[in-house]
Every structure is written in C-alpha cells, then in structure tokens.
Amino acid sequence: MVKLLLLCVTLLLPLSAAAQRTVLVDRIVAVVNKEVITATELDEAVARAERQLARMGTQAPARNVLERQLLERLILDKAQLQRARDMGIRVDEVQLDRAVQRIAEENGMTLADFRRALESDGVSFDAFREDLREQIMLARVRDREVNDKIQVSDTEIDLFLEEMGKKKASHDEYNVAHVLVRVPDQASPEQIEAARSKATRAREEAVAGGDFARVAASHSDAPDAFQGGLLGWRTGERLPELFSAALARMKPGEVSDVLRSSAGFHVLKLIDRRSASAGTPVEQTRLRHILIRTGEAVSETEARRRLELLRERLVAGADFAALARANSDDSTAARGGELDWVYPGDTVPEFERAYRQLEPGEISQPVRTPFGYHLIQVLERRSADMSPERRRLEARQALRERKSDEAFQQWLRQLRDEAYVDLRLDER
C-alpha cells in the first residue's frame, strides 16, 4: 500500500549520474473515496482555525486535538463537494466575482482594500476565492439534498399555531452556543458510548468554567465549532424541540445536561435570553425600487453608473414611478417599482439592511444584492398585527427551520457512512 504522496526530484550526484534522490514534499492524511487530503491542506485548515479563534480571543486547543477535529471536517467537506460535482453543481467565475464583491461591500471596503486586508492577515486572495467557491457549492448541495425536500403539512401548521396560542404571555428568544458530538449511522454500542463520553467531557469542561468557544473547538462536530459553537439568537419555535425544552428551564450562563438526538449528543450553553409579548405589532414598510441586473450585457460598473445618474434625476425632482417603469429590470416596473408591504425577513439581507436605514421619502445610494443593483425609496412605515395568512406563513418557515438542522445532520451522517474513508494521520 502506498502510504505517502511523494514528489520525486532527480538530482545529478557527483559520484553517480544514475543515482536519484527522493524528496518528501507532502503526504496523504486521508483518502475520501477517490480523492486525497494532504498534510498541507490540513495545515492550512489548522492555521485558518487558529486565526479565527485568535480573533475571538479564544485560546486554541492543543495541535493534535485541532488536527483531528479539522480532518473530520475536511472529510465531510470533501464528500459533500464530490456529491455536488456529481449533481452538476458549479460556481462559475462571474458568480464568484459577484460573491467576493458582495462580501467586500458588506465589510465596507472596496475590492482592492478587501484584498489587502486578507493578505495582511496572511490569507491568499486566490485561496480565499477558492474557499468561497466551495462554501457556495456546499450551500447549494445542502439546499438540493436537504432543504428543498423538507415538507410542512397544514396539520403541522395548525398544531404549531395551537401550541403557540397556549403561550400567549411571551415568545422567548435564546442566544445559544452548542457542542455536537456526532454518532455514526447504525453505530455500535461502543461507538455510542464513546460519543456520550466525549460529550460528557465537553460538558464537564464547560461547567467547570472553561471557555465554551474553546470547548466547542475541541469537541464539537458541528459546522460552527470554530465560531464558538454559536447558533446566535433563535426563537424557541425555530429551534429543535429538544433544545427549546431544555433552554426553557435554564438561566443565562447555565450549561445543559448532555442531550441525545438522532444526530448524536448535544451540550447547550444559554448565553442570554429575552422575551417579547406575543401579538406585539410588527413594523411593516412600503417601498419602491429600481433594479439594474448585472451580467454579460451590463457590468457592475455600468449598473452603478446608470443608477447614480438616475438618483441625481430623482433628487432633482424626477418622478420615481416613471423612471422605474422606464428603467427597472424587476417585475415591479409596471407598478412604478412599488412592492407590497414588507415584513422583516421578506427580502434578502442586503436589501433589508439598506431600506431599514432610510427615512420615509429618502432615496438610497446604489445597493448591491444577488439580483443586481437597486435604488430604494421608503414610502411609509406602519405597525400592524399579523394577518392570519401571515401567521401561517411564519409558522411554516419556523417549522422548516426546526426541521432543517436535524435533517442536515442526519444527511451528513449518511454521507459520511457511505463514503470510503482511509485515515492516515497517525502514519508519521
């Protein structure tokens, strides 16, 4: 069996022209189906994780712990990317350029400034682009293999709304961090017990006052392990029922018992909680926009230039609706660019962030979203109770989110178990 990946360099030696020297350049640390993971890939992943933890002010776990955690993540990523390619999922250069540009803008930087910031942090711009390409592919394969297959029935919505109706006093929101110790599909009793012991050790470290971010980096198999295990703020109904039931009994700062789900063992930390009265009016916004789509026919620069000229005309008193009908690439053009009343979460994040900063009557600068560039004008705002139709829509979305994480973890377990994996990390 070939244990090392060698690049051979033939050198002319003074004593023998036929003599050859083999120089070790890299080695295989794992084989995933027909592809390899090299020590260099693992070293780069460790370096990225150490930088991420340093930015959070978290001490990195021991090197051997990081290596094993990250090797398992690389194996799962490799298996998912193989599945994505088999399904024909691709991210071309134009799509990738747009994604990089969007990230730069979200950080308040030009593309050149963003590139310099990456390189000053020791990150190659080309490597960042390729990593982003893979992250987009991973998101798309998750959508196709998991999210698009989630079904929510009308009966489930009825039961959900009935359950929420019994909790009229408040809707609790939780800021949560967690550790997941994944259990293989069809695991043996020994494997289950080993996973339980690992989760128990993680809980003991957290209860003893250990930095939960470091505990997550050391023990968690979840994708957010190196972001402190943070799930962020979630309403109870958007969390798995196992989580919301445990969190309802906890106080901020407390750590849960070890919880068992179909995916494995979990440990939760409640960072904070807040309550909002059920039935509190929700702010709605009426607005209109002009969209210029970008692509082969219209470049990013051209789209911005056209909207800047249109904005000058609008500020000078031109009619927004008329300009929208004549220039907008959106289906709302015939209505003068006007959208229906929108709730928080109805539009993509970039669009929502922009319109929430506007006063009624104010016109935005060109705003970049995945659809192109927009000019946005807020017409008015109001607070209103949700309609019954809207409540059902919100309930459906909450149930989809509740199911999504569990379904994704189950899919990952199956994918990992179906893959041929040969671990060689210990072959030094």
Tab-separated table of C-alpha atoms in Angstrom:
chain	number	residue	atom	x	y	z
A	1	MET	CA	0.000	0.000	0.000
A	2	VAL	CA	1.285	3.425	-0.898
A	3	LYS	CA	1.427	5.365	2.342
A	4	LEU	CA	2.987	8.630	1.224
A	5	LEU	CA	2.340	11.036	-1.599
A	6	LEU	CA	5.800	11.803	-2.948
A	7	LEU	CA	7.042	14.229	-5.493
A	8	CYS	CA	10.272	12.865	-6.834
A	9	VAL	CA	13.105	15.094	-7.905
A	10	THR	CA	16.049	13.512	-9.698
A	11	LEU	CA	19.347	15.141	-8.843
A	12	LEU	CA	22.682	14.504	-10.532
A	13	LEU	CA	25.074	13.365	-7.827
A	14	PRO	CA	28.810	13.856	-8.224
A	15	LEU	CA	29.649	10.191	-7.610
A	16	SER	CA	26.943	8.562	-9.718
A	17	ALA	CA	24.994	10.041	-12.609
A	18	ALA	CA	22.377	7.303	-12.228
A	19	ALA	CA	21.796	7.949	-8.552
A	20	GLN	CA	18.468	9.509	-7.631
A	21	ARG	CA	17.230	11.261	-4.526
A	22	THR	CA	13.565	11.292	-3.455
A	23	VAL	CA	12.451	14.446	-1.663
A	24	LEU	CA	9.369	14.260	0.587
A	25	VAL	CA	7.150	17.218	-0.253
A	26	ASP	CA	3.705	16.215	1.040
A	27	ARG	CA	1.877	13.240	2.427
A	28	ILE	CA	-1.620	11.861	2.481
A	29	VAL	CA	-3.507	12.166	5.778
A	30	ALA	CA	-6.796	10.730	4.487
A	31	VAL	CA	-8.411	9.242	1.406
A	32	VAL	CA	-12.073	10.084	0.747
A	33	ASN	CA	-13.498	7.885	-1.992
A	34	LYS	CA	-11.064	8.568	-4.872
A	35	GLU	CA	-9.639	11.860	-3.586
A	36	VAL	CA	-6.935	12.584	-1.045
A	37	ILE	CA	-6.481	15.093	1.746
A	38	THR	CA	-2.856	16.114	2.157
A	39	ALA	CA	-0.921	17.280	5.177
A	40	THR	CA	-0.615	20.697	3.534
A	41	GLU	CA	-4.419	21.026	3.280
A	42	LEU	CA	-4.742	20.042	6.929
A	43	ASP	CA	-2.019	22.502	7.995
A	44	GLU	CA	-3.804	25.309	6.139
A	45	ALA	CA	-7.107	24.412	7.817
A	46	VAL	CA	-5.436	24.420	11.237
A	47	ALA	CA	-3.881	27.832	10.533
A	48	ARG	CA	-7.272	29.264	9.500
A	49	ALA	CA	-8.921	27.886	12.645
A	50	GLU	CA	-6.164	29.300	14.855
A	51	ARG	CA	-6.601	32.736	13.259
A	52	GLN	CA	-10.372	32.551	13.724
A	53	LEU	CA	-10.041	31.602	17.389
A	54	ALA	CA	-7.428	34.319	17.954
A	55	ARG	CA	-9.808	36.948	16.542
A	56	MET	CA	-12.406	35.748	19.057
A	57	GLY	CA	-9.871	35.951	21.870
A	58	THR	CA	-10.096	32.186	22.397
A	59	GLN	CA	-7.091	30.023	23.172
A	60	ALA	CA	-6.714	27.305	20.548
A	61	PRO	CA	-6.849	23.663	21.671
A	62	ALA	CA	-3.711	21.508	21.513
A	63	ARG	CA	-2.409	20.945	17.978
A	64	ASN	CA	-3.261	17.236	17.889
A	65	VAL	CA	-6.849	17.993	19.006
A	66	LEU	CA	-7.254	20.640	16.290
A	67	GLU	CA	-5.853	18.302	13.657
A	68	ARG	CA	-8.311	15.527	14.430
A	69	GLN	CA	-11.290	17.906	14.599
A	70	LEU	CA	-10.382	19.580	11.333
A	71	LEU	CA	-9.526	16.388	9.499
A	72	GLU	CA	-13.050	15.110	10.125
A	73	ARG	CA	-14.444	18.413	8.842
A	74	LEU	CA	-12.269	18.196	5.713
A	75	ILE	CA	-13.524	14.649	5.123
A	76	LEU	CA	-17.142	15.776	5.320
A	77	ASP	CA	-16.483	18.785	3.093
A	78	LYS	CA	-14.720	16.598	0.536
A	79	ALA	CA	-17.629	14.131	0.492
A	80	GLN	CA	-20.162	16.958	0.086
A	81	LEU	CA	-18.174	18.596	-2.729
A	82	GLN	CA	-17.945	15.250	-4.511
A	83	ARG	CA	-21.723	14.912	-4.240
A	84	ALA	CA	-22.151	18.491	-5.523
A	85	ARG	CA	-19.982	17.818	-8.581
A	86	ASP	CA	-21.833	14.564	-9.251
A	87	MET	CA	-25.067	16.598	-9.242
A	88	GLY	CA	-23.631	19.088	-11.727
A	89	ILE	CA	-23.372	21.975	-9.251
A	90	ARG	CA	-20.815	24.535	-10.416
A	91	VAL	CA	-19.878	28.114	-9.468
A	92	ASP	CA	-18.504	29.997	-12.467
A	93	GLU	CA	-16.117	32.947	-12.342
A	94	VAL	CA	-18.847	35.575	-12.784
A	95	GLN	CA	-20.852	34.190	-9.867
A	96	LEU	CA	-17.707	34.006	-7.750
A	97	ASP	CA	-16.694	37.587	-8.621
A	98	ARG	CA	-20.131	38.811	-7.519
A	99	ALA	CA	-19.915	36.921	-4.240
A	100	VAL	CA	-16.457	38.348	-3.462
A	101	GLN	CA	-17.624	41.860	-4.343
A	102	ARG	CA	-20.660	41.462	-2.082
A	103	ILE	CA	-18.506	40.362	0.869
A	104	ALA	CA	-16.166	43.320	0.347
A	105	GLU	CA	-19.122	45.736	0.323
A	106	GLU	CA	-20.615	44.152	3.448
A	107	ASN	CA	-17.308	44.895	5.163
A	108	GLY	CA	-17.403	48.495	3.947
A	109	MET	CA	-14.390	48.053	1.673
A	110	THR	CA	-13.500	48.351	-1.960
A	111	LEU	CA	-12.362	45.125	-3.587
A	112	ALA	CA	-8.747	46.328	-3.544
A	113	ASP	CA	-8.949	47.212	0.166
A	114	PHE	CA	-10.551	43.863	0.938
A	115	ARG	CA	-7.775	42.035	-0.899
A	116	ARG	CA	-5.106	43.940	1.030
A	117	ALA	CA	-6.892	43.192	4.318
A	118	LEU	CA	-6.916	39.466	3.552
A	119	GLU	CA	-3.263	39.397	2.579
A	120	SER	CA	-2.253	41.387	5.679
A	121	ASP	CA	-3.990	38.658	7.684
A	122	GLY	CA	-1.892	36.029	5.924
A	123	VAL	CA	-4.706	34.829	3.636
A	124	SER	CA	-4.032	34.453	-0.078
A	125	PHE	CA	-6.719	36.188	-2.152
A	126	ASP	CA	-6.792	33.287	-4.629
A	127	ALA	CA	-7.120	30.796	-1.773
A	128	PHE	CA	-9.977	32.880	-0.313
A	129	ARG	CA	-11.785	32.806	-3.669
A	130	GLU	CA	-11.481	29.034	-3.962
A	131	ASP	CA	-12.632	28.538	-0.385
A	132	LEU	CA	-15.630	30.792	-1.083
A	133	ARG	CA	-16.414	28.805	-4.245
A	134	GLU	CA	-16.504	25.630	-2.154
A	135	GLN	CA	-18.697	27.243	0.517
A	136	ILE	CA	-21.219	28.283	-2.154
A	137	MET	CA	-21.218	24.749	-3.551
A	138	LEU	CA	-21.755	23.320	-0.059
A	139	ALA	CA	-24.718	25.655	0.487
A	140	ARG	CA	-26.254	24.662	-2.842
A	141	VAL	CA	-25.887	20.937	-2.281
A	142	ARG	CA	-27.481	21.335	1.174
A	143	ASP	CA	-30.400	23.183	-0.411
A	144	ARG	CA	-30.947	20.455	-3.014
A	145	GLU	CA	-30.338	17.423	-0.842
A	146	VAL	CA	-31.943	18.659	2.393
A	147	ASN	CA	-33.811	21.970	2.445
A	148	ASP	CA	-35.734	21.502	-0.805
A	149	LYS	CA	-37.030	18.144	0.428
A	150	ILE	CA	-38.443	19.374	3.732
A	151	GLN	CA	-42.230	19.202	3.784
A	152	VAL	CA	-44.513	21.012	6.236
A	153	SER	CA	-48.160	19.931	6.231
A	154	ASP	CA	-51.195	22.076	7.015
A	155	THR	CA	-51.863	19.820	10.005
A	156	GLU	CA	-48.396	20.573	11.394
A	157	ILE	CA	-49.048	24.290	10.964
A	158	ASP	CA	-52.405	24.010	12.758
A	159	LEU	CA	-50.821	22.164	15.689
A	160	PHE	CA	-47.928	24.637	15.812
A	161	LEU	CA	-50.252	27.660	15.924
A	162	GLU	CA	-52.352	25.956	18.607
A	163	GLU	CA	-49.211	25.357	20.658
A	164	MET	CA	-48.106	28.982	20.219
A	165	GLY	CA	-51.587	30.164	21.211
A	166	LYS	CA	-51.135	28.494	24.592
A	167	LYS	CA	-48.003	30.594	25.140
A	168	LYS	CA	-49.647	33.998	24.828
A	169	ALA	CA	-47.576	35.601	27.555
A	170	SER	CA	-44.291	35.754	25.677
A	171	HIS	CA	-42.122	34.411	22.890
A	172	ASP	CA	-38.707	33.637	24.351
A	173	GLU	CA	-35.612	34.165	22.265
A	174	TYR	CA	-32.343	32.469	23.179
A	175	ASN	CA	-28.744	33.321	22.387
A	176	VAL	CA	-27.255	29.829	22.315
A	177	ALA	CA	-23.921	28.092	21.826
A	178	HIS	CA	-23.676	24.335	21.477
A	179	VAL	CA	-21.462	21.296	21.082
A	180	LEU	CA	-22.484	18.389	18.864
A	181	VAL	CA	-20.799	15.016	19.085
A	182	ARG	CA	-21.997	13.174	16.017
A	183	VAL	CA	-22.891	9.469	16.244
A	184	PRO	CA	-22.425	7.349	13.088
A	185	ASP	CA	-25.452	5.844	11.406
A	186	GLN	CA	-26.003	2.275	12.671
A	187	ALA	CA	-23.389	2.895	15.366
A	188	SER	CA	-22.257	0.079	17.616
A	189	PRO	CA	-22.858	0.296	21.385
A	190	GLU	CA	-19.138	1.025	21.805
A	191	GLN	CA	-19.305	3.942	19.352
A	192	ILE	CA	-22.382	5.358	21.072
A	193	GLU	CA	-20.727	5.132	24.471
A	194	ALA	CA	-17.532	6.782	23.156
A	195	ALA	CA	-19.589	9.680	21.765
A	196	ARG	CA	-21.515	10.017	25.037
A	197	SER	CA	-18.239	10.112	26.987
A	198	LYS	CA	-16.842	12.807	24.691
A	199	ALA	CA	-19.980	14.935	25.153
A	200	THR	CA	-19.809	14.408	28.913
A	201	ARG	CA	-16.184	15.605	28.968
A	202	ALA	CA	-17.196	18.684	26.993
A	203	ARG	CA	-19.983	19.443	29.467
A	204	GLU	CA	-17.682	18.958	32.465
A	205	GLU	CA	-15.158	21.399	30.986
A	206	ALA	CA	-17.902	23.962	30.329
A	207	VAL	CA	-19.479	23.598	33.790
A	208	ALA	CA	-16.026	23.948	35.384
A	209	GLY	CA	-15.795	27.400	33.831
A	210	GLY	CA	-13.894	26.602	30.673
A	211	ASP	CA	-14.191	28.966	27.713
A	212	PHE	CA	-17.143	27.492	25.800
A	213	ALA	CA	-15.643	28.579	22.470
A	214	ARG	CA	-12.555	26.507	23.244
A	215	VAL	CA	-14.719	23.597	24.398
A	216	ALA	CA	-16.586	23.722	21.080
A	217	ALA	CA	-13.352	23.893	19.078
A	218	SER	CA	-12.002	20.895	20.995
A	219	HIS	CA	-15.049	18.635	20.918
A	220	SER	CA	-17.801	19.751	18.522
A	221	ASP	CA	-18.502	18.155	15.144
A	222	ALA	CA	-20.883	20.987	14.180
A	223	PRO	CA	-20.024	23.371	11.320
A	224	ASP	CA	-19.903	26.305	13.768
A	225	ALA	CA	-17.350	24.660	16.085
A	226	PHE	CA	-14.695	27.277	15.305
A	227	GLN	CA	-17.117	30.186	15.665
A	228	GLY	CA	-17.561	29.408	19.338
A	229	GLY	CA	-20.360	26.933	18.640
A	230	LEU	CA	-22.680	29.937	18.331
A	231	LEU	CA	-26.176	29.458	16.970
A	232	GLY	CA	-26.991	33.099	17.697
A	233	TRP	CA	-30.411	34.435	18.666
A	234	ARG	CA	-33.204	31.985	17.916
A	235	THR	CA	-36.830	31.949	18.989
A	236	GLY	CA	-37.827	28.782	20.792
A	237	GLU	CA	-40.146	27.674	17.998
A	238	ARG	CA	-37.294	27.863	15.459
A	239	LEU	CA	-35.096	25.522	17.479
A	240	PRO	CA	-35.407	21.741	17.641
A	241	GLU	CA	-37.940	20.849	20.318
A	242	LEU	CA	-35.199	19.041	22.250
A	243	PHE	CA	-33.268	22.326	22.501
A	244	SER	CA	-36.192	24.631	23.280
A	245	ALA	CA	-37.461	22.316	26.043
A	246	ALA	CA	-34.041	22.322	27.724
A	247	LEU	CA	-33.459	26.070	27.284
A	248	ALA	CA	-36.861	26.931	28.775
A	249	ARG	CA	-35.591	25.588	32.124
A	250	MET	CA	-32.186	27.306	32.003
A	251	LYS	CA	-30.839	30.653	33.163
A	252	PRO	CA	-28.247	32.711	31.255
A	253	GLY	CA	-24.774	31.273	31.803
A	254	GLU	CA	-26.005	27.765	32.531
A	255	VAL	CA	-24.937	24.639	30.653
A	256	SER	CA	-27.430	21.905	29.816
A	257	ASP	CA	-27.199	18.237	30.576
A	258	VAL	CA	-25.995	16.025	27.725
A	259	LEU	CA	-28.926	15.759	25.290
A	260	ARG	CA	-29.469	12.869	22.870
A	261	SER	CA	-30.931	13.317	19.391
A	262	SER	CA	-30.905	11.239	16.229
A	263	ALA	CA	-27.772	13.136	15.134
A	264	GLY	CA	-25.759	12.468	18.290
A	265	PHE	CA	-25.141	14.113	21.661
A	266	HIS	CA	-25.506	17.836	22.372
A	267	VAL	CA	-24.410	20.240	25.083
A	268	LEU	CA	-26.022	23.699	25.124
A	269	LYS	CA	-24.935	26.912	26.802
A	270	LEU	CA	-27.532	29.645	27.257
A	271	ILE	CA	-25.678	32.908	26.785
A	272	ASP	CA	-28.706	35.177	27.161
A	273	ARG	CA	-32.462	35.222	26.767
A	274	ARG	CA	-35.087	37.849	26.057
A	275	SER	CA	-38.862	37.924	25.805
A	276	ALA	CA	-41.290	39.782	23.597
A	277	SER	CA	-45.018	39.845	24.170
A	278	ALA	CA	-46.960	37.652	21.829
A	279	GLY	CA	-49.092	39.638	19.436
A	280	THR	CA	-46.769	42.671	19.547
A	281	PRO	CA	-47.352	44.733	16.399
A	282	VAL	CA	-44.759	44.186	13.688
A	283	GLU	CA	-43.233	47.045	11.709
A	284	GLN	CA	-44.066	46.916	8.009
A	285	THR	CA	-42.509	49.039	5.285
A	286	ARG	CA	-43.970	50.195	1.972
A	287	LEU	CA	-41.252	50.961	-0.536
A	288	ARG	CA	-40.331	51.032	-4.186
A	289	HIS	CA	-37.137	50.333	-6.058
A	290	ILE	CA	-35.377	50.370	-9.403
A	291	LEU	CA	-33.279	47.302	-10.236
A	292	ILE	CA	-30.497	47.071	-12.821
A	293	ARG	CA	-29.462	43.454	-13.275
A	294	THR	CA	-25.788	42.716	-13.944
A	295	GLY	CA	-24.389	40.073	-16.251
A	296	GLU	CA	-22.759	39.719	-19.625
A	297	ALA	CA	-24.743	42.639	-21.068
A	298	VAL	CA	-24.350	45.013	-18.091
A	299	SER	CA	-21.211	45.170	-15.940
A	300	GLU	CA	-21.148	46.025	-12.249
A	301	THR	CA	-19.589	49.398	-13.036
A	302	GLU	CA	-22.180	50.202	-15.696
A	303	ALA	CA	-25.083	49.264	-13.413
A	304	ARG	CA	-23.812	51.544	-10.642
A	305	ARG	CA	-23.189	54.393	-13.091
A	306	ARG	CA	-26.724	54.162	-14.516
A	307	LEU	CA	-28.295	54.170	-11.063
A	308	GLU	CA	-26.155	57.084	-9.882
A	309	LEU	CA	-27.405	59.115	-12.855
A	310	LEU	CA	-31.000	58.091	-12.124
A	311	ARG	CA	-30.572	59.049	-8.469
A	312	GLU	CA	-29.364	62.520	-9.476
A	313	ARG	CA	-32.541	62.971	-11.536
A	314	LEU	CA	-34.722	61.747	-8.654
A	315	VAL	CA	-33.096	64.091	-6.157
A	316	ALA	CA	-33.690	66.910	-8.647
A	317	GLY	CA	-37.409	66.098	-8.642
A	318	ALA	CA	-37.961	63.450	-11.335
A	319	ASP	CA	-40.889	61.053	-10.857
A	320	PHE	CA	-39.708	57.775	-9.297
A	321	ALA	CA	-42.545	55.680	-10.700
A	322	ALA	CA	-41.920	56.937	-14.247
A	323	LEU	CA	-38.190	56.194	-14.052
A	324	ALA	CA	-38.896	52.753	-12.581
A	325	ARG	CA	-41.271	51.894	-15.419
A	326	ALA	CA	-38.693	53.008	-17.990
A	327	ASN	CA	-35.534	51.560	-16.423
A	328	SER	CA	-36.145	48.821	-13.850
A	329	ASP	CA	-35.368	45.201	-14.722
A	330	ASP	CA	-37.714	43.944	-11.986
A	331	SER	CA	-41.247	42.603	-12.405
A	332	THR	CA	-42.438	45.534	-10.255
A	333	ALA	CA	-41.524	48.028	-13.026
A	334	ALA	CA	-45.114	48.147	-14.317
A	335	ARG	CA	-46.227	49.257	-10.820
A	336	GLY	CA	-43.641	52.023	-10.694
A	337	GLY	CA	-41.255	49.793	-8.753
A	338	GLU	CA	-43.589	49.516	-5.769
A	339	LEU	CA	-43.532	46.432	-3.548
A	340	ASP	CA	-46.348	45.321	-1.291
A	341	TRP	CA	-45.997	45.995	2.417
A	342	VAL	CA	-42.939	44.021	3.514
A	343	TYR	CA	-42.191	42.447	6.868
A	344	PRO	CA	-38.713	41.948	8.346
A	345	GLY	CA	-37.181	38.919	6.639
A	346	ASP	CA	-39.208	39.223	3.435
A	347	THR	CA	-36.272	40.479	1.362
A	348	VAL	CA	-32.631	39.450	1.069
A	349	PRO	CA	-30.435	40.758	3.943
A	350	GLU	CA	-28.555	43.341	1.850
A	351	PHE	CA	-31.820	44.911	0.663
A	352	GLU	CA	-33.350	44.904	4.151
A	353	ARG	CA	-30.271	46.472	5.776
A	354	ALA	CA	-30.407	49.284	3.214
A	355	TYR	CA	-34.106	50.144	3.466
A	356	ARG	CA	-34.173	49.992	7.274
A	357	GLN	CA	-31.630	52.819	7.368
A	358	LEU	CA	-33.803	55.112	5.223
A	359	GLU	CA	-36.293	57.720	6.409
A	360	PRO	CA	-39.618	57.926	4.536
A	361	GLY	CA	-39.021	59.753	1.259
A	362	GLU	CA	-35.257	59.193	1.313
A	363	ILE	CA	-33.568	57.536	-1.688
A	364	SER	CA	-30.680	55.142	-1.150
A	365	GLN	CA	-27.349	55.050	-2.898
A	366	PRO	CA	-26.995	52.051	-5.284
A	367	VAL	CA	-27.384	48.872	-3.210
A	368	ARG	CA	-25.820	45.564	-4.272
A	369	THR	CA	-27.798	42.325	-3.817
A	370	PRO	CA	-27.582	38.922	-5.529
A	371	PHE	CA	-30.048	40.263	-8.129
A	372	GLY	CA	-28.017	43.303	-9.182
A	373	TYR	CA	-28.041	46.960	-8.072
A	374	HIS	CA	-31.045	48.826	-6.661
A	375	LEU	CA	-32.189	52.317	-5.827
A	376	ILE	CA	-34.638	52.108	-2.914
A	377	GLN	CA	-37.128	54.647	-1.616
A	378	VAL	CA	-39.140	54.105	1.568
A	379	LEU	CA	-42.657	55.476	1.208
A	380	GLU	CA	-44.074	54.848	4.682
A	381	ARG	CA	-43.940	52.588	7.706
A	382	ARG	CA	-46.613	51.213	9.986
A	383	SER	CA	-47.024	48.826	12.891
A	384	ALA	CA	-49.699	46.192	12.462
A	385	ASP	CA	-50.729	42.820	13.802
A	386	MET	CA	-50.017	39.900	11.539
A	387	SER	CA	-52.835	38.688	9.360
A	388	PRO	CA	-53.905	35.029	9.728
A	389	GLU	CA	-52.287	34.275	6.368
A	390	ARG	CA	-49.048	35.852	7.523
A	391	ARG	CA	-49.100	33.882	10.771
A	392	ARG	CA	-49.399	30.644	8.816
A	393	LEU	CA	-46.524	31.694	6.567
A	394	GLU	CA	-44.364	32.476	9.620
A	395	ALA	CA	-45.347	29.155	11.199
A	396	ARG	CA	-44.404	27.245	8.055
A	397	GLN	CA	-40.993	28.949	7.992
A	398	ALA	CA	-40.392	28.258	11.684
A	399	LEU	CA	-41.214	24.574	11.210
A	400	ARG	CA	-38.922	24.381	8.184
A	401	GLU	CA	-36.062	25.883	10.219
A	402	ARG	CA	-36.785	23.498	13.099
A	403	LYS	CA	-36.593	20.521	10.749
A	404	SER	CA	-33.669	21.776	8.673
A	405	ASP	CA	-30.822	21.395	11.179
A	406	GLU	CA	-31.926	17.915	12.217
A	407	ALA	CA	-32.372	16.778	8.615
A	408	PHE	CA	-28.984	18.175	7.618
A	409	GLN	CA	-27.178	16.383	10.441
A	410	GLN	CA	-28.875	13.114	9.505
A	411	TRP	CA	-27.904	13.605	5.861
A	412	LEU	CA	-24.280	14.259	6.862
A	413	ARG	CA	-24.226	11.066	8.924
A	414	GLN	CA	-25.442	9.049	5.963
A	415	LEU	CA	-22.997	10.721	3.582
A	416	ARG	CA	-20.081	10.066	5.952
A	417	ASP	CA	-21.059	6.435	6.426
A	418	GLU	CA	-21.459	5.843	2.685
A	419	ALA	CA	-18.047	7.320	1.870
A	420	TYR	CA	-14.907	5.207	1.691
A	421	VAL	CA	-12.514	6.843	4.170
A	422	ASP	CA	-8.934	5.729	4.867
A	423	LEU	CA	-7.409	7.690	7.758
A	424	ARG	CA	-3.614	8.059	7.707
A	425	LEU	CA	-2.998	10.934	10.097
A	426	ASP	CA	-1.014	8.762	12.507
A	427	GLU	CA	1.306	7.471	9.781
A	428	ARG	CA	4.160	9.813	10.558
